[in-house]
Amino acid sequence: MKQLLHFFIIALISSYSISQNLKSPSEFLGYEIGTEYSRHSQVIDYFEYVTKQMSENVILNYYGETYERRPLMYAVLSSKNNIKDIEEIRLSNLEVLNDKPKSINNKAIVWLSYSVHGNESSSTEASMQTLYYLLTKNYDLLENTIVIIDPCLNPDGRDRYANWYNQVRTMPYTSDKISKEHSEPWPGGRANHYLFDLNRDWAWLTQIESELRLKEYQRWLPHVHVDFHEQGIDEPYYFAPAAEPYHEVITKWQREFQQAIGNNNARYFDKNGWLYFTKEFFDLLYPSYGDTYPTYLGAIGMTYEQAGGGIAGLGIINSEGNNLTLVDRIEHHTVSGISTVETSSLNAEKLNNEFVKFFSYKDKKTRNYILNGDKDKINKLGEFLKKHKIDFYSTKEQKLNAFSYNENKSVSYTTKQGDIVVPTSQSRRKLVDVLFERTTKLSDSVTYDITAWSLPYVYGLNSYLTDKEVKKLDYKKNEKVNLHDKSAIAYATIWNEIGDAKFLSSLLSKNIRVRHNKKDIQTGNLYLSKGSMIIYKGDQVVENFEEILFKEAKNFNIELSSIYSGISNSGPDLGSDSVELIKNKKVAILSGNNNQNSVSSLNYGSIWHFFEQELKYPLIHLNIKDFNRISLDKFDVLIIPDGYYGSIGNERSLNKIKSWIYKGGNLIAFEDAIKIFSDKEGFSVKIKKINDSKKQEVNFENISRNNIQNYLSGAIFKIKIDETHPLAFGYGSEYYSLKTSTSTYELLDYGFNVGKIESLNNNNIIGFVGDKVKNKFKNSLVFGHERIGGGNIIYFVDNIMFRSFWENGKMFLVNSIFYIN
Ligand SMILES: [Zn+2]
């Protein structure tokens, strides 16, 4: 801490009078900062205290609550004059969104985000220290700079870590790695309540923390955004400039200013003798990070990484024999934060001028993305675009030449009523390109994350790109109005979108009986494709069922059609075996870990979140360590998420699972959970092996570059679907799947290959796939179903729930639960 004090001593004189009464975090908390873990509520208390003491310099904004009801909050700090005019400054900054800004703001706006990963815990402590220094020793920086401090983006995860550590720590702490306080229990504090990685969720907004934060972010649009993290205990500090690949929409200025910020940070770190590195890892591509998303909204978005993480505690001896302490970790994050504010303050004018340029779209060539497909899917995409403040329009019939995403070439296309248009003639045009482009252009293929995320595939829509003028009309969401029909004997609705599944779930919870047709039906003028929901009046046992039905239909914007006769014109009659009652299933999922097994917390969390927050259907959570003594007979469906499984695959456990399936159980295995069953007696799933081509000789230095030939970090594959199979009801014959793993399986000999990869040409792959690994996917299984005795097993080789953003994949999971019997 001495070094730090020495550091800011120059600035001390000017603002001493302001600071003399304000308590430092250590004085306020009653312990030297970094010698204890502060609970989230204590951090809030300190921010409250500072705001009370310096109300002319600080404003606190509470912006909601986490799933575990912890407050989300950020502080806005600046000089007294700026805070007096803060609303004016904020609005004048937002003028950049107008193509002809009325005024240009001249203050720098810097947003500092701490602890998005809860167990990367030093940064939340550093946020208090940074607040304190900026208001006291570095007060002069605030003359032309607004600093926004969000002390904790992930309070639930951070408290999970801090509370655990406070419970198990020894006194004094033990720096030997072997000590219990360095071994965080499953699932760790990195993720939020539903175990999502919030630093992968900036664009998708599946979690409440992300959605609420983005609303606030859009109100400010900062020029600089820093996301504070921690990495392995042996790493030196990491700051900007970021690594390649950069997305091509990133401007020269954004690259240059990353360098300028890095240079200033380096100056301070050099003086202190602190090691650091830049530009080797952490690229700027995948749009859902705390560095990239702000970058695509014009900011200088950066990730800073300090050694530490869930293993580090209050102090730990690393492999170089140094004691890495929380005190030091806090100090580094404090210095880099203040140094960043300093660089921004020195360049406030330039930051603003460049910000205007970033958003300007006049004189830029316009492209139009046209989306076509199911109205409900388009509505859903519309809701997503609204959250990002991206403009979109309806259109009318018009013949034009456009590039077709599915055909990967130019075609003649006639726009249809119901299509929507997303033009690049809008201030957020760069974000539009990043989210909608079919393929991302990589400046380098060694990336940290998936290489394809194009929204049309995410939502299962057809897309066209054109530079021709397209007619734009105001978008209106189609609201469905249903009327009671006395002469109807049943109501029906098609099945193809997640809203339909939510509707089903709500009807089941209210004891309304629903059937589905396993074959296509034509009844009167109504055509019901396979999987449609049929609510037959004669089935119902609940009084006022029609009132409930229509109320829920309104809630989920469902269109109900009337059926007037049990006899169908074609396909099965309503009383046929092929029009089956949908049963309320008891569904269980495995979670946790023990010595030999570890469930993927990410996959488990995404399924948990889906059942609880989207489908709103009961899910029973089983702890894997209890597996031997749990009777599976209580359940209709067991989900085994992706994970590492040892003893679950041994003879005893496997026999237990097998006999349960024989008796009628349905098992759903995600990704590596399939390995429990692969090449085992009684199951036909087999791991696909490829002949390794001859080893090439590689220079030591080039080894990681060569490895990318075996590499798949996430790409979209076109797959062939057996649309007659219940697992695929609601889908067409083609589906675009996000593949994030190179584990591949042979097509099933005895079973249904509901989704498979047949041919492999470049039109069918979107994103980067290493050349050597590509062939492995040919004739491989993607979604499989096998009947075993009276039950079933379903294999999801691709993770349809990945980060919960691939909207178009979720119906496979719903089908696997309700439509496979
Ligand atoms: Zn992190």
JSON list of N, CA and C in Angstrom, two decimals, residues 631-684:
[
{"chain": "A", "resi": 631, "resn": "SER", "atom": "N", "xyz": [-33.92, -43.52, -5.70]},
{"chain": "A", "resi": 631, "resn": "SER", "atom": "CA", "xyz": [-34.73, -44.41, -6.52]},
{"chain": "A", "resi": 631, "resn": "SER", "atom": "C", "xyz": [-35.21, -43.63, -7.74]},
{"chain": "A", "resi": 632, "resn": "LEU", "atom": "N", "xyz": [-34.79, -44.08, -8.91]},
{"chain": "A", "resi": 632, "resn": "LEU", "atom": "CA", "xyz": [-35.16, -43.36, -10.14]},
{"chain": "A", "resi": 632, "resn": "LEU", "atom": "C", "xyz": [-36.62, -43.56, -10.50]},
{"chain": "A", "resi": 633, "resn": "ASP", "atom": "N", "xyz": [-37.24, -44.58, -9.90]},
{"chain": "A", "resi": 633, "resn": "ASP", "atom": "CA", "xyz": [-38.61, -44.91, -10.27]},
{"chain": "A", "resi": 633, "resn": "ASP", "atom": "C", "xyz": [-39.59, -43.75, -10.07]},
{"chain": "A", "resi": 634, "resn": "LYS", "atom": "N", "xyz": [-39.22, -42.81, -9.23]},
{"chain": "A", "resi": 634, "resn": "LYS", "atom": "CA", "xyz": [-40.09, -41.66, -8.99]},
{"chain": "A", "resi": 634, "resn": "LYS", "atom": "C", "xyz": [-40.20, -40.74, -10.21]},
{"chain": "A", "resi": 635, "resn": "PHE", "atom": "N", "xyz": [-39.28, -40.89, -11.14]},
{"chain": "A", "resi": 635, "resn": "PHE", "atom": "CA", "xyz": [-39.19, -39.90, -12.23]},
{"chain": "A", "resi": 635, "resn": "PHE", "atom": "C", "xyz": [-39.51, -40.50, -13.59]},
{"chain": "A", "resi": 636, "resn": "ASP", "atom": "N", "xyz": [-40.09, -39.66, -14.45]},
{"chain": "A", "resi": 636, "resn": "ASP", "atom": "CA", "xyz": [-40.33, -40.06, -15.84]},
{"chain": "A", "resi": 636, "resn": "ASP", "atom": "C", "xyz": [-39.14, -39.73, -16.72]},
{"chain": "A", "resi": 637, "resn": "VAL", "atom": "N", "xyz": [-38.48, -38.63, -16.39]},
{"chain": "A", "resi": 637, "resn": "VAL", "atom": "CA", "xyz": [-37.38, -38.16, -17.23]},
{"chain": "A", "resi": 637, "resn": "VAL", "atom": "C", "xyz": [-36.19, -37.82, -16.34]},
{"chain": "A", "resi": 638, "resn": "LEU", "atom": "N", "xyz": [-35.01, -38.25, -16.75]},
{"chain": "A", "resi": 638, "resn": "LEU", "atom": "CA", "xyz": [-33.78, -37.85, -16.05]},
{"chain": "A", "resi": 638, "resn": "LEU", "atom": "C", "xyz": [-32.86, -37.17, -17.05]},
{"chain": "A", "resi": 639, "resn": "ILE", "atom": "N", "xyz": [-32.44, -35.94, -16.72]},
{"chain": "A", "resi": 639, "resn": "ILE", "atom": "CA", "xyz": [-31.51, -35.21, -17.59]},
{"chain": "A", "resi": 639, "resn": "ILE", "atom": "C", "xyz": [-30.11, -35.30, -16.99]},
{"chain": "A", "resi": 640, "resn": "ILE", "atom": "N", "xyz": [-29.17, -35.77, -17.77]},
{"chain": "A", "resi": 640, "resn": "ILE", "atom": "CA", "xyz": [-27.77, -35.73, -17.33]},
{"chain": "A", "resi": 640, "resn": "ILE", "atom": "C", "xyz": [-27.06, -34.67, -18.18]},
{"chain": "A", "resi": 641, "resn": "PRO", "atom": "N", "xyz": [-26.72, -33.55, -17.56]},
{"chain": "A", "resi": 641, "resn": "PRO", "atom": "CA", "xyz": [-26.05, -32.49, -18.32]},
{"chain": "A", "resi": 641, "resn": "PRO", "atom": "C", "xyz": [-24.64, -32.91, -18.74]},
{"chain": "A", "resi": 642, "resn": "ASP", "atom": "N", "xyz": [-24.07, -32.12, -19.60]},
{"chain": "A", "resi": 642, "resn": "ASP", "atom": "CA", "xyz": [-22.67, -32.28, -19.96]},
{"chain": "A", "resi": 642, "resn": "ASP", "atom": "C", "xyz": [-21.84, -32.35, -18.67]},
{"chain": "A", "resi": 643, "resn": "GLY", "atom": "N", "xyz": [-20.71, -33.01, -18.73]},
{"chain": "A", "resi": 643, "resn": "GLY", "atom": "CA", "xyz": [-19.87, -33.06, -17.54]},
{"chain": "A", "resi": 643, "resn": "GLY", "atom": "C", "xyz": [-18.81, -34.12, -17.69]},
{"chain": "A", "resi": 644, "resn": "TYR", "atom": "N", "xyz": [-18.09, -34.34, -16.60]},
{"chain": "A", "resi": 644, "resn": "TYR", "atom": "CA", "xyz": [-17.12, -35.42, -16.59]},
{"chain": "A", "resi": 644, "resn": "TYR", "atom": "C", "xyz": [-17.68, -36.52, -15.69]},
{"chain": "A", "resi": 645, "resn": "TYR", "atom": "N", "xyz": [-17.82, -37.72, -16.24]},
{"chain": "A", "resi": 645, "resn": "TYR", "atom": "CA", "xyz": [-18.44, -38.79, -15.46]},
{"chain": "A", "resi": 645, "resn": "TYR", "atom": "C", "xyz": [-17.55, -40.01, -15.39]},
{"chain": "A", "resi": 646, "resn": "GLY", "atom": "N", "xyz": [-17.22, -40.40, -14.16]},
{"chain": "A", "resi": 646, "resn": "GLY", "atom": "CA", "xyz": [-16.44, -41.61, -13.95]},
{"chain": "A", "resi": 646, "resn": "GLY", "atom": "C", "xyz": [-17.35, -42.72, -13.46]},
{"chain": "A", "resi": 647, "resn": "SER", "atom": "N", "xyz": [-17.70, -42.70, -12.17]},
{"chain": "A", "resi": 647, "resn": "SER", "atom": "CA", "xyz": [-18.41, -43.84, -11.57]},
{"chain": "A", "resi": 647, "resn": "SER", "atom": "C", "xyz": [-19.84, -44.00, -12.08]},
{"chain": "A", "resi": 648, "resn": "ILE", "atom": "N", "xyz": [-20.41, -42.95, -12.65]},
{"chain": "A", "resi": 648, "resn": "ILE", "atom": "CA", "xyz": [-21.78, -43.10, -13.19]},
{"chain": "A", "resi": 648, "resn": "ILE", "atom": "C", "xyz": [-21.76, -44.10, -14.35]},
{"chain": "A", "resi": 649, "resn": "GLY", "atom": "N", "xyz": [-20.60, -44.24, -14.97]},
{"chain": "A", "resi": 649, "resn": "GLY", "atom": "CA", "xyz": [-20.48, -45.18, -16.08]},
{"chain": "A", "resi": 649, "resn": "GLY", "atom": "C", "xyz": [-20.07, -46.58, -15.64]},
{"chain": "A", "resi": 650, "resn": "ASN", "atom": "N", "xyz": [-19.90, -46.83, -14.33]},
{"chain": "A", "resi": 650, "resn": "ASN", "atom": "CA", "xyz": [-19.51, -48.19, -13.93]},
{"chain": "A", "resi": 650, "resn": "ASN", "atom": "C", "xyz": [-20.70, -49.13, -13.99]},
{"chain": "A", "resi": 651, "resn": "GLU", "atom": "N", "xyz": [-20.41, -50.43, -13.86]},
{"chain": "A", "resi": 651, "resn": "GLU", "atom": "CA", "xyz": [-21.45, -51.43, -14.13]},
{"chain": "A", "resi": 651, "resn": "GLU", "atom": "C", "xyz": [-22.69, -51.24, -13.25]},
{"chain": "A", "resi": 652, "resn": "ARG", "atom": "N", "xyz": [-22.43, -50.99, -11.96]},
{"chain": "A", "resi": 652, "resn": "ARG", "atom": "CA", "xyz": [-23.54, -50.89, -11.02]},
{"chain": "A", "resi": 652, "resn": "ARG", "atom": "C", "xyz": [-24.49, -49.75, -11.39]},
{"chain": "A", "resi": 653, "resn": "SER", "atom": "N", "xyz": [-23.91, -48.55, -11.60]},
{"chain": "A", "resi": 653, "resn": "SER", "atom": "CA", "xyz": [-24.76, -47.39, -11.92]},
{"chain": "A", "resi": 653, "resn": "SER", "atom": "C", "xyz": [-25.43, -47.57, -13.26]},
{"chain": "A", "resi": 654, "resn": "LEU", "atom": "N", "xyz": [-24.68, -48.11, -14.22]},
{"chain": "A", "resi": 654, "resn": "LEU", "atom": "CA", "xyz": [-25.23, -48.28, -15.56]},
{"chain": "A", "resi": 654, "resn": "LEU", "atom": "C", "xyz": [-26.41, -49.26, -15.54]},
{"chain": "A", "resi": 655, "resn": "ASN", "atom": "N", "xyz": [-26.28, -50.32, -14.76]},
{"chain": "A", "resi": 655, "resn": "ASN", "atom": "CA", "xyz": [-27.39, -51.28, -14.65]},
{"chain": "A", "resi": 655, "resn": "ASN", "atom": "C", "xyz": [-28.62, -50.63, -14.03]},
{"chain": "A", "resi": 656, "resn": "LYS", "atom": "N", "xyz": [-28.36, -49.79, -13.06]},
{"chain": "A", "resi": 656, "resn": "LYS", "atom": "CA", "xyz": [-29.47, -49.08, -12.41]},
{"chain": "A", "resi": 656, "resn": "LYS", "atom": "C", "xyz": [-30.21, -48.21, -13.45]},
{"chain": "A", "resi": 657, "resn": "ILE", "atom": "N", "xyz": [-29.43, -47.48, -14.25]},
{"chain": "A", "resi": 657, "resn": "ILE", "atom": "CA", "xyz": [-30.03, -46.61, -15.27]},
{"chain": "A", "resi": 657, "resn": "ILE", "atom": "C", "xyz": [-30.77, -47.47, -16.31]},
{"chain": "A", "resi": 658, "resn": "LYS", "atom": "N", "xyz": [-30.08, -48.54, -16.73]},
{"chain": "A", "resi": 658, "resn": "LYS", "atom": "CA", "xyz": [-30.65, -49.39, -17.78]},
{"chain": "A", "resi": 658, "resn": "LYS", "atom": "C", "xyz": [-31.99, -49.97, -17.35]},
{"chain": "A", "resi": 659, "resn": "SER", "atom": "N", "xyz": [-32.06, -50.49, -16.12]},
{"chain": "A", "resi": 659, "resn": "SER", "atom": "CA", "xyz": [-33.30, -51.15, -15.73]},
{"chain": "A", "resi": 659, "resn": "SER", "atom": "C", "xyz": [-34.42, -50.12, -15.58]},
{"chain": "A", "resi": 660, "resn": "TRP", "atom": "N", "xyz": [-34.06, -48.91, -15.18]},
{"chain": "A", "resi": 660, "resn": "TRP", "atom": "CA", "xyz": [-35.06, -47.83, -15.10]},
{"chain": "A", "resi": 660, "resn": "TRP", "atom": "C", "xyz": [-35.58, -47.48, -16.51]},
{"chain": "A", "resi": 661, "resn": "ILE", "atom": "N", "xyz": [-34.68, -47.41, -17.47]},
{"chain": "A", "resi": 661, "resn": "ILE", "atom": "CA", "xyz": [-35.12, -47.11, -18.85]},
{"chain": "A", "resi": 661, "resn": "ILE", "atom": "C", "xyz": [-36.02, -48.25, -19.35]},
{"chain": "A", "resi": 662, "resn": "TYR", "atom": "N", "xyz": [-35.62, -49.49, -19.10]},
{"chain": "A", "resi": 662, "resn": "TYR", "atom": "CA", "xyz": [-36.43, -50.63, -19.54]},
{"chain": "A", "resi": 662, "resn": "TYR", "atom": "C", "xyz": [-37.86, -50.54, -19.04]},
{"chain": "A", "resi": 663, "resn": "LYS", "atom": "N", "xyz": [-37.98, -50.03, -17.81]},
{"chain": "A", "resi": 663, "resn": "LYS", "atom": "CA", "xyz": [-39.32, -49.94, -17.23]},
{"chain": "A", "resi": 663, "resn": "LYS", "atom": "C", "xyz": [-40.10, -48.73, -17.74]},
{"chain": "A", "resi": 664, "resn": "GLY", "atom": "N", "xyz": [-39.48, -47.92, -18.59]},
{"chain": "A", "resi": 664, "resn": "GLY", "atom": "CA", "xyz": [-40.23, -46.79, -19.17]},
{"chain": "A", "resi": 664, "resn": "GLY", "atom": "C", "xyz": [-39.61, -45.43, -18.92]},
{"chain": "A", "resi": 665, "resn": "GLY", "atom": "N", "xyz": [-38.44, -45.38, -18.30]},
{"chain": "A", "resi": 665, "resn": "GLY", "atom": "CA", "xyz": [-37.81, -44.08, -18.05]},
{"chain": "A", "resi": 665, "resn": "GLY", "atom": "C", "xyz": [-37.24, -43.47, -19.34]},
{"chain": "A", "resi": 666, "resn": "ASN", "atom": "N", "xyz": [-37.25, -42.15, -19.39]},
{"chain": "A", "resi": 666, "resn": "ASN", "atom": "CA", "xyz": [-36.63, -41.44, -20.51]},
{"chain": "A", "resi": 666, "resn": "ASN", "atom": "C", "xyz": [-35.38, -40.71, -20.03]},
{"chain": "A", "resi": 667, "resn": "LEU", "atom": "N", "xyz": [-34.25, -41.03, -20.64]},
{"chain": "A", "resi": 667, "resn": "LEU", "atom": "CA", "xyz": [-33.01, -40.38, -20.24]},
{"chain": "A", "resi": 667, "resn": "LEU", "atom": "C", "xyz": [-32.54, -39.42, -21.33]},
{"chain": "A", "resi": 668, "resn": "ILE", "atom": "N", "xyz": [-32.14, -38.22, -20.90]},
{"chain": "A", "resi": 668, "resn": "ILE", "atom": "CA", "xyz": [-31.65, -37.22, -21.85]},
{"chain": "A", "resi": 668, "resn": "ILE", "atom": "C", "xyz": [-30.19, -36.94, -21.51]},
{"chain": "A", "resi": 669, "resn": "ALA", "atom": "N", "xyz": [-29.30, -37.21, -22.45]},
{"chain": "A", "resi": 669, "resn": "ALA", "atom": "CA", "xyz": [-27.86, -37.02, -22.19]},
{"chain": "A", "resi": 669, "resn": "ALA", "atom": "C", "xyz": [-27.31, -35.91, -23.06]},
{"chain": "A", "resi": 670, "resn": "PHE", "atom": "N", "xyz": [-26.68, -34.94, -22.41]},
{"chain": "A", "resi": 670, "resn": "PHE", "atom": "CA", "xyz": [-26.09, -33.81, -23.12]},
{"chain": "A", "resi": 670, "resn": "PHE", "atom": "C", "xyz": [-24.59, -34.00, -23.32]},
{"chain": "A", "resi": 671, "resn": "GLU", "atom": "N", "xyz": [-24.12, -33.74, -24.49]},
{"chain": "A", "resi": 671, "resn": "GLU", "atom": "CA", "xyz": [-22.69, -33.68, -24.82]},
{"chain": "A", "resi": 671, "resn": "GLU", "atom": "C", "xyz": [-21.90, -34.82, -24.18]},
{"chain": "A", "resi": 672, "resn": "ASP", "atom": "N", "xyz": [-20.95, -34.51, -23.29]},
{"chain": "A", "resi": 672, "resn": "ASP", "atom": "CA", "xyz": [-20.06, -35.55, -22.78]},
{"chain": "A", "resi": 672, "resn": "ASP", "atom": "C", "xyz": [-20.76, -36.56, -21.86]},
{"chain": "A", "resi": 673, "resn": "ALA", "atom": "N", "xyz": [-21.99, -36.27, -21.46]},
{"chain": "A", "resi": 673, "resn": "ALA", "atom": "CA", "xyz": [-22.74, -37.28, -20.71]},
{"chain": "A", "resi": 673, "resn": "ALA", "atom": "C", "xyz": [-23.01, -38.49, -21.60]},
{"chain": "A", "resi": 674, "resn": "ILE", "atom": "N", "xyz": [-22.97, -38.28, -22.90]},
{"chain": "A", "resi": 674, "resn": "ILE", "atom": "CA", "xyz": [-23.18, -39.41, -23.84]},
{"chain": "A", "resi": 674, "resn": "ILE", "atom": "C", "xyz": [-22.08, -40.46, -23.66]},
{"chain": "A", "resi": 675, "resn": "LYS", "atom": "N", "xyz": [-20.91, -40.01, -23.22]},
{"chain": "A", "resi": 675, "resn": "LYS", "atom": "CA", "xyz": [-19.79, -40.94, -23.05]},
{"chain": "A", "resi": 675, "resn": "LYS", "atom": "C", "xyz": [-20.07, -42.00, -21.97]},
{"chain": "A", "resi": 676, "resn": "ILE", "atom": "N", "xyz": [-21.00, -41.70, -21.08]},
{"chain": "A", "resi": 676, "resn": "ILE", "atom": "CA", "xyz": [-21.39, -42.71, -20.08]},
{"chain": "A", "resi": 676, "resn": "ILE", "atom": "C", "xyz": [-21.90, -43.97, -20.80]},
{"chain": "A", "resi": 677, "resn": "PHE", "atom": "N", "xyz": [-22.55, -43.77, -21.95]},
{"chain": "A", "resi": 677, "resn": "PHE", "atom": "CA", "xyz": [-23.24, -44.87, -22.63]},
{"chain": "A", "resi": 677, "resn": "PHE", "atom": "C", "xyz": [-22.53, -45.35, -23.89]},
{"chain": "A", "resi": 678, "resn": "SER", "atom": "N", "xyz": [-21.58, -44.55, -24.39]},
{"chain": "A", "resi": 678, "resn": "SER", "atom": "CA", "xyz": [-20.99, -44.90, -25.69]},
{"chain": "A", "resi": 678, "resn": "SER", "atom": "C", "xyz": [-20.15, -46.16, -25.57]},
{"chain": "A", "resi": 679, "resn": "ASP", "atom": "N", "xyz": [-20.27, -47.01, -26.59]},
{"chain": "A", "resi": 679, "resn": "ASP", "atom": "CA", "xyz": [-19.55, -48.27, -26.67]},
{"chain": "A", "resi": 679, "resn": "ASP", "atom": "C", "xyz": [-19.82, -49.18, -25.46]},
{"chain": "A", "resi": 680, "resn": "LYS", "atom": "N", "xyz": [-20.98, -49.05, -24.86]},
{"chain": "A", "resi": 680, "resn": "LYS", "atom": "CA", "xyz": [-21.36, -49.90, -23.73]},
{"chain": "A", "resi": 680, "resn": "LYS", "atom": "C", "xyz": [-22.47, -50.83, -24.18]},
{"chain": "A", "resi": 681, "resn": "GLU", "atom": "N", "xyz": [-22.48, -52.04, -23.59]},
{"chain": "A", "resi": 681, "resn": "GLU", "atom": "CA", "xyz": [-23.48, -53.03, -23.96]},
{"chain": "A", "resi": 681, "resn": "GLU", "atom": "C", "xyz": [-24.89, -52.51, -23.68]},
{"chain": "A", "resi": 682, "resn": "GLY", "atom": "N", "xyz": [-25.76, -52.71, -24.65]},
{"chain": "A", "resi": 682, "resn": "GLY", "atom": "CA", "xyz": [-27.15, -52.29, -24.47]},
{"chain": "A", "resi": 682, "resn": "GLY", "atom": "C", "xyz": [-27.45, -50.91, -25.04]},
{"chain": "A", "resi": 683, "resn": "PHE", "atom": "N", "xyz": [-26.39, -50.18, -25.46]},
{"chain": "A", "resi": 683, "resn": "PHE", "atom": "CA", "xyz": [-26.58, -48.86, -26.06]},
{"chain": "A", "resi": 683, "resn": "PHE", "atom": "C", "xyz": [-25.88, -48.84, -27.42]},
{"chain": "A", "resi": 684, "resn": "SER", "atom": "N", "xyz": [-26.52, -48.22, -28.40]},
{"chain": "A", "resi": 684, "resn": "SER", "atom": "CA", "xyz": [-25.88, -48.32, -29.72]},
{"chain": "A", "resi": 684, "resn": "SER", "atom": "C", "xyz": [-25.02, -47.10, -30.06]}
]
